[in-house]
mmCIF file of C-alpha atoms and ligand atoms in Angstrom:
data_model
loop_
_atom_site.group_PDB
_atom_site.id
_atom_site.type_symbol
_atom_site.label_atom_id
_atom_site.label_comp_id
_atom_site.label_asym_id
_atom_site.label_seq_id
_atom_site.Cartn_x
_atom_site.Cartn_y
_atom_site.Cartn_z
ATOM 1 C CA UNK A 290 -103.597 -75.792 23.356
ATOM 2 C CA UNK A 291 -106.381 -76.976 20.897
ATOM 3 C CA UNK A 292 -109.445 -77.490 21.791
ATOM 4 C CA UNK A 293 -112.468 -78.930 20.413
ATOM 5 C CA UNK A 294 -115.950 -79.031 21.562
ATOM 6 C CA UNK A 295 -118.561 -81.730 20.696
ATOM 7 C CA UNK A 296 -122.176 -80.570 21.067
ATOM 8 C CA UNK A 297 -125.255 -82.594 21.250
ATOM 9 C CA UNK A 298 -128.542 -83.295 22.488
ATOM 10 C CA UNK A 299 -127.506 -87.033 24.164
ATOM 11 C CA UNK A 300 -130.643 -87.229 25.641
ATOM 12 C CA UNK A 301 -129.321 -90.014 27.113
ATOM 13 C CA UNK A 302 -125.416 -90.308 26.152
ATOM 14 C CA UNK A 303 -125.021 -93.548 24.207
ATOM 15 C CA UNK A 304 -121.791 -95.624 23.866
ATOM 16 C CA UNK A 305 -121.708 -93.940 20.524
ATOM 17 C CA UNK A 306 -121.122 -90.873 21.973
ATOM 18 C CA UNK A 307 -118.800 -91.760 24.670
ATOM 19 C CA UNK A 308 -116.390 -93.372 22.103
ATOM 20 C CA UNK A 309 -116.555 -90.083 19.908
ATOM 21 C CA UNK A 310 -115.585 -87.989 23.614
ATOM 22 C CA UNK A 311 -112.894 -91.162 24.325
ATOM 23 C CA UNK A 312 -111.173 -90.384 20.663
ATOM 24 C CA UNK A 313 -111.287 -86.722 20.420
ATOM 25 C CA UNK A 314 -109.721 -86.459 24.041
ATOM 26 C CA UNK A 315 -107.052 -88.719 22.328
ATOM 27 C CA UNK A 316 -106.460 -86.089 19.676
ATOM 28 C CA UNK A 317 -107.650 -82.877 21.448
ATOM 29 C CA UNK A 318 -105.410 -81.673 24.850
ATOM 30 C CA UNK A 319 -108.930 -80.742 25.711
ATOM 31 C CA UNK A 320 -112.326 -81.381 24.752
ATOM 32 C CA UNK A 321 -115.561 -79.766 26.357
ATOM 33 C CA UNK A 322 -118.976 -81.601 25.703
ATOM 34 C CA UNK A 323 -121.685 -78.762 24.944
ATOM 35 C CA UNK A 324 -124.965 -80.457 26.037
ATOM 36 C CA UNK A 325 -127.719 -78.242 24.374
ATOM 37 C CA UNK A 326 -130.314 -76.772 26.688
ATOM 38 C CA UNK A 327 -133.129 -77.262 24.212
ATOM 39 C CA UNK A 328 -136.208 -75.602 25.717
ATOM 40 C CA UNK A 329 -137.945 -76.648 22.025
ATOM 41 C CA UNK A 330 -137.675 -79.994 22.444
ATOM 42 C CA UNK A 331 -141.045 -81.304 22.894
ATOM 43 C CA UNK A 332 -140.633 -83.698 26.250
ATOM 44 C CA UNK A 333 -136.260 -84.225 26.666
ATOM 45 C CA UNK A 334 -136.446 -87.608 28.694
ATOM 46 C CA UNK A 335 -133.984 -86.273 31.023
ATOM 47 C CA UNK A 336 -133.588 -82.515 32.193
ATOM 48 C CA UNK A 337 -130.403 -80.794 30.821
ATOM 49 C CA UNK A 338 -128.810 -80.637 34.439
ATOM 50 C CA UNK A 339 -129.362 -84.550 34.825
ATOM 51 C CA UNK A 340 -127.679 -85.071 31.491
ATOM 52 C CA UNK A 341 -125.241 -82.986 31.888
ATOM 53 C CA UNK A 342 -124.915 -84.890 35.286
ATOM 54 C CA UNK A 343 -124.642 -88.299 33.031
ATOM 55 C CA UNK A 344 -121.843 -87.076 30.751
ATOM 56 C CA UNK A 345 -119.643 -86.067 34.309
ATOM 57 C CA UNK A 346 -119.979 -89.662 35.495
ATOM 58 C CA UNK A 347 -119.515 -91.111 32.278
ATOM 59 C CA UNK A 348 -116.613 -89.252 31.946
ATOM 60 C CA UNK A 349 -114.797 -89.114 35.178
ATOM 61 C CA UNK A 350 -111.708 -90.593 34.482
ATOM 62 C CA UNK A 351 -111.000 -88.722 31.218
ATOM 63 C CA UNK A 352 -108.890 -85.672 32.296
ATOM 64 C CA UNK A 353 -109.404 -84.072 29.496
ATOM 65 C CA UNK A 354 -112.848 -83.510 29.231
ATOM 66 C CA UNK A 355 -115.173 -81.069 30.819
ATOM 67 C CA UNK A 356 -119.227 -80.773 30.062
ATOM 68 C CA UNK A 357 -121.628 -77.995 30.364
ATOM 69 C CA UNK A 358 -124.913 -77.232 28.781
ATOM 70 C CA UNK A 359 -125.290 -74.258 26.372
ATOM 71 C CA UNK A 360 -127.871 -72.272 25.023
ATOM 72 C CA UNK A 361 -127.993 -70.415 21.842
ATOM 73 C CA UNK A 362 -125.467 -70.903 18.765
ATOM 74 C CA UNK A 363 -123.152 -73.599 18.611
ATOM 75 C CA UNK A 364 -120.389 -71.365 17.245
ATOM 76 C CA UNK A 365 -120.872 -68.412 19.947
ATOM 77 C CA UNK A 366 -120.236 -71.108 22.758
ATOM 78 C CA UNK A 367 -117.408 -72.478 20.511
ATOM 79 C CA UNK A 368 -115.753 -69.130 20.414
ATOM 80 C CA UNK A 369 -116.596 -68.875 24.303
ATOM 81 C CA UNK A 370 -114.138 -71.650 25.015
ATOM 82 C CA UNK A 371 -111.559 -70.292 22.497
ATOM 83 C CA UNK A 372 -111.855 -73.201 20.219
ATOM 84 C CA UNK A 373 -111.904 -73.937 16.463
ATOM 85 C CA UNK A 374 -113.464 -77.080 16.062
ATOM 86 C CA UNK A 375 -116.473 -78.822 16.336
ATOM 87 C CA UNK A 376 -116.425 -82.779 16.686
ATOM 88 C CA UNK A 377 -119.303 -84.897 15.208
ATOM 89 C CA UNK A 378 -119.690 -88.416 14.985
ATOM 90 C CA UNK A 379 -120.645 -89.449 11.911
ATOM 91 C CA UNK A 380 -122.404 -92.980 11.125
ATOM 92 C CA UNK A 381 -123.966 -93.468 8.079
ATOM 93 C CA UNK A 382 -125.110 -91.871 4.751
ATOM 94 C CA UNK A 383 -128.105 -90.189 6.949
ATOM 95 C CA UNK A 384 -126.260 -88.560 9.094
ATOM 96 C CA UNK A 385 -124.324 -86.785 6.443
ATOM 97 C CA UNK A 386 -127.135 -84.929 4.529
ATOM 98 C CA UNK A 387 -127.695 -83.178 7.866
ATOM 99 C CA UNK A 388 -124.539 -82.632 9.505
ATOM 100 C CA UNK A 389 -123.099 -81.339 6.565
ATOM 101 C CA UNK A 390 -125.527 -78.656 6.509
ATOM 102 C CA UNK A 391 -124.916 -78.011 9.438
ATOM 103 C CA UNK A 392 -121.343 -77.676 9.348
ATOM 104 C CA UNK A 393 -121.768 -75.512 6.214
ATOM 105 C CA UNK A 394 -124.144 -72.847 7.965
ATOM 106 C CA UNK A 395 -121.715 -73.180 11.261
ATOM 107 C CA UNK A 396 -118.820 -71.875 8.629
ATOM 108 C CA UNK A 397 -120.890 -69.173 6.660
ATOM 109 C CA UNK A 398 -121.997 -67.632 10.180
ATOM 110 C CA UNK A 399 -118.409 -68.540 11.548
ATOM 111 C CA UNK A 400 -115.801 -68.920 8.732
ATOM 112 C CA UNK A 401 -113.123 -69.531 11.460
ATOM 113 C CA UNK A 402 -114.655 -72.623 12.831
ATOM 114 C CA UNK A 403 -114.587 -75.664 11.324
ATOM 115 C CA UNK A 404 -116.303 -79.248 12.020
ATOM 116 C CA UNK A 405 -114.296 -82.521 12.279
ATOM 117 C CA UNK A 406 -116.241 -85.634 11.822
ATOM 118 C CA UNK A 407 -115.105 -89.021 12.997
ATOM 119 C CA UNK A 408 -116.400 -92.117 11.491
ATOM 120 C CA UNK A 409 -118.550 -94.064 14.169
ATOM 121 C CA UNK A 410 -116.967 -97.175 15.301
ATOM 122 C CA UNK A 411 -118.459 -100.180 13.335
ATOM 123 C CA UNK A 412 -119.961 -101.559 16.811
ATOM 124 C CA UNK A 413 -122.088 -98.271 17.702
ATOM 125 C CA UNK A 414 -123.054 -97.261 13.732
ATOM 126 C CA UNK A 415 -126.317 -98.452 14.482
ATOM 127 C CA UNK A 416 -127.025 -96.482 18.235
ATOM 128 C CA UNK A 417 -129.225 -93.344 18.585
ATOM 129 C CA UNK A 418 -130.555 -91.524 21.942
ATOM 130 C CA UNK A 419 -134.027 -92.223 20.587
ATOM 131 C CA UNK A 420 -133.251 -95.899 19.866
ATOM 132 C CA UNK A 421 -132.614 -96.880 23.518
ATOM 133 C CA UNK A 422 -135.096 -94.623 24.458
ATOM 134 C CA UNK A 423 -137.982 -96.722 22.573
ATOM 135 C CA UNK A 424 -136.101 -100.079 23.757
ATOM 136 C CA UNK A 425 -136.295 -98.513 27.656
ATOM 137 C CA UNK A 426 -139.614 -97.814 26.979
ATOM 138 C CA UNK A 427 -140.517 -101.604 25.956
ATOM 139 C CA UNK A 428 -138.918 -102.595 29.326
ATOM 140 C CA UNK A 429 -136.133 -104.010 27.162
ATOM 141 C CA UNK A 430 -132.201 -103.519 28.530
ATOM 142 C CA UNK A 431 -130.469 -100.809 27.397
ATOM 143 C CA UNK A 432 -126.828 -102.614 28.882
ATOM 144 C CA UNK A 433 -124.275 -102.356 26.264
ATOM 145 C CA UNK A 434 -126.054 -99.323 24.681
ATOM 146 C CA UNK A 435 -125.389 -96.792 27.073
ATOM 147 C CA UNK A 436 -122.255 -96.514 29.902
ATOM 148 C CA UNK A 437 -122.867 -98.015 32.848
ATOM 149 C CA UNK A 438 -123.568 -95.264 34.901
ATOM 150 C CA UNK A 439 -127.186 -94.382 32.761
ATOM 151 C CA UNK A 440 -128.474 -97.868 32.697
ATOM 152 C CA UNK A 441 -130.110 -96.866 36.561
ATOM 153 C CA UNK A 442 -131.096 -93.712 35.484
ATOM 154 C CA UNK A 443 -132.797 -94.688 32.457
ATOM 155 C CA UNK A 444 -134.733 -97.538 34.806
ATOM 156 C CA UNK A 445 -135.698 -95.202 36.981
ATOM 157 C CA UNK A 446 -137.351 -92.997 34.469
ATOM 158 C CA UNK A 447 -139.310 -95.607 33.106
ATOM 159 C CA UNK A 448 -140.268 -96.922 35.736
ATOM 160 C CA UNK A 449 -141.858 -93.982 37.386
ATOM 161 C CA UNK A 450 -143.815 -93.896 34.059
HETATM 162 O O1 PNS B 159 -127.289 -84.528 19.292
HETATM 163 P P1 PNS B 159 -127.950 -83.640 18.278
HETATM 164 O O2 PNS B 159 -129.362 -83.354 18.682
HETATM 165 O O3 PNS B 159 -127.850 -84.197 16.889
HETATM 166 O O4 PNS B 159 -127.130 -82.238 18.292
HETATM 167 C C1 PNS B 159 -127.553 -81.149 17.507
HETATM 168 C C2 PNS B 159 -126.765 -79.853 17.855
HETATM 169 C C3 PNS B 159 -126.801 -79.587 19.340
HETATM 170 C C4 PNS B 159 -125.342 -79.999 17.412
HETATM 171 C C5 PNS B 159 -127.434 -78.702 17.042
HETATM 172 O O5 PNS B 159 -128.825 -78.724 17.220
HETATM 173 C C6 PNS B 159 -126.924 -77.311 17.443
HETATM 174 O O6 PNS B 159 -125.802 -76.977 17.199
HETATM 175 N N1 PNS B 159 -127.781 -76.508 18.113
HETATM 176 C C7 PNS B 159 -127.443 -75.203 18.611
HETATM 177 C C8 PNS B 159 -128.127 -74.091 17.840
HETATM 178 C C9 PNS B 159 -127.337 -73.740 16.592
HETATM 179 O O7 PNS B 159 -126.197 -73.324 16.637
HETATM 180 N N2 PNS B 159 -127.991 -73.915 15.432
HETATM 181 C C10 PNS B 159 -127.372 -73.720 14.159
HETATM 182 C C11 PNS B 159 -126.796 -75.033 13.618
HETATM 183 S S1 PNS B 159 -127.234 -75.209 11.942
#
């Protein structure tokens, strides 16, 4: 049984995201989103619980793939769910400065671990969680950034603002 977990903030899940879950579910018999309970983020737009609420929706109909929220290291909930690999989406030459390092200090404090990167698809290389969250916040529509499911949610928030 492999297993791979792919962490993240997705604060709010974009369609970037969901096609990185929808191809390592294809590869993975089981993949488990880790939605990090960052208590040092500044001001999340959406709690933890509601995003972790998101992912579920967004992800109903992939058997495959369960989501929960984490504190703490990556790799200790990694081991927690007796897997080996980390998925990360990768989409441009920005991204890799970063995630590299990260992968790097995952492996020095976890040498059995290792992080798989899959290219963004050319459609979504340009989507971030803090891109649609500026466009929400300039009343402009987030549909065709972000499943379905969030476009409400993400109204909703900005509205009550
Ligand atoms: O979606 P994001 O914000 O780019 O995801 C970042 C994430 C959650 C992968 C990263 O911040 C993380 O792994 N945090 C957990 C704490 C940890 O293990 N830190 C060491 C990594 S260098």
């Amino acid at each position: 049984m492999q297993i791979a977990v792919y962490p993240g903030s997705f604060d709010p899940v974009t369609l970037g995201h969901f096609d990185i879950i929808k191809r390592s579910a294809d590869i993975f018999d089981q993949v488990v989103i880790g939605v990090l309970n960052n208590s040092e983020k500044k001001k999340p737009l959406f709690s933890v619980d509601e995003r972790v609420m998101m992912l579920k929706e967004a992800t109903r109909d992939i058997p495959n793939v369960t989501v929960e929220s984490f504190d703490g290291l990556l790799v200790d909930f990694v081991k927690q769910h007796n897997s080996k690999v980390i998925v990360r989406g990768l989409r441009a030459l920005a991204d890799f400065d970063i995630e590299l390092q990260m992968a790097q200090a995952n492996r020095m404090v976890a040498p059995d671990i290792d992080t798989l990167f899959l290219s963004t698809s050319l459609e979504y290389s340009c989507f971030s969680s803090s891109m649609v969250r500026e466009y929400a916040s300039y009343g402009v529509s987030v549909k065709g950034f972000v499943p379905e499911n969030v476009i409400p949610k993400i109204e909703e928030k900005y509205n009550k603002k």
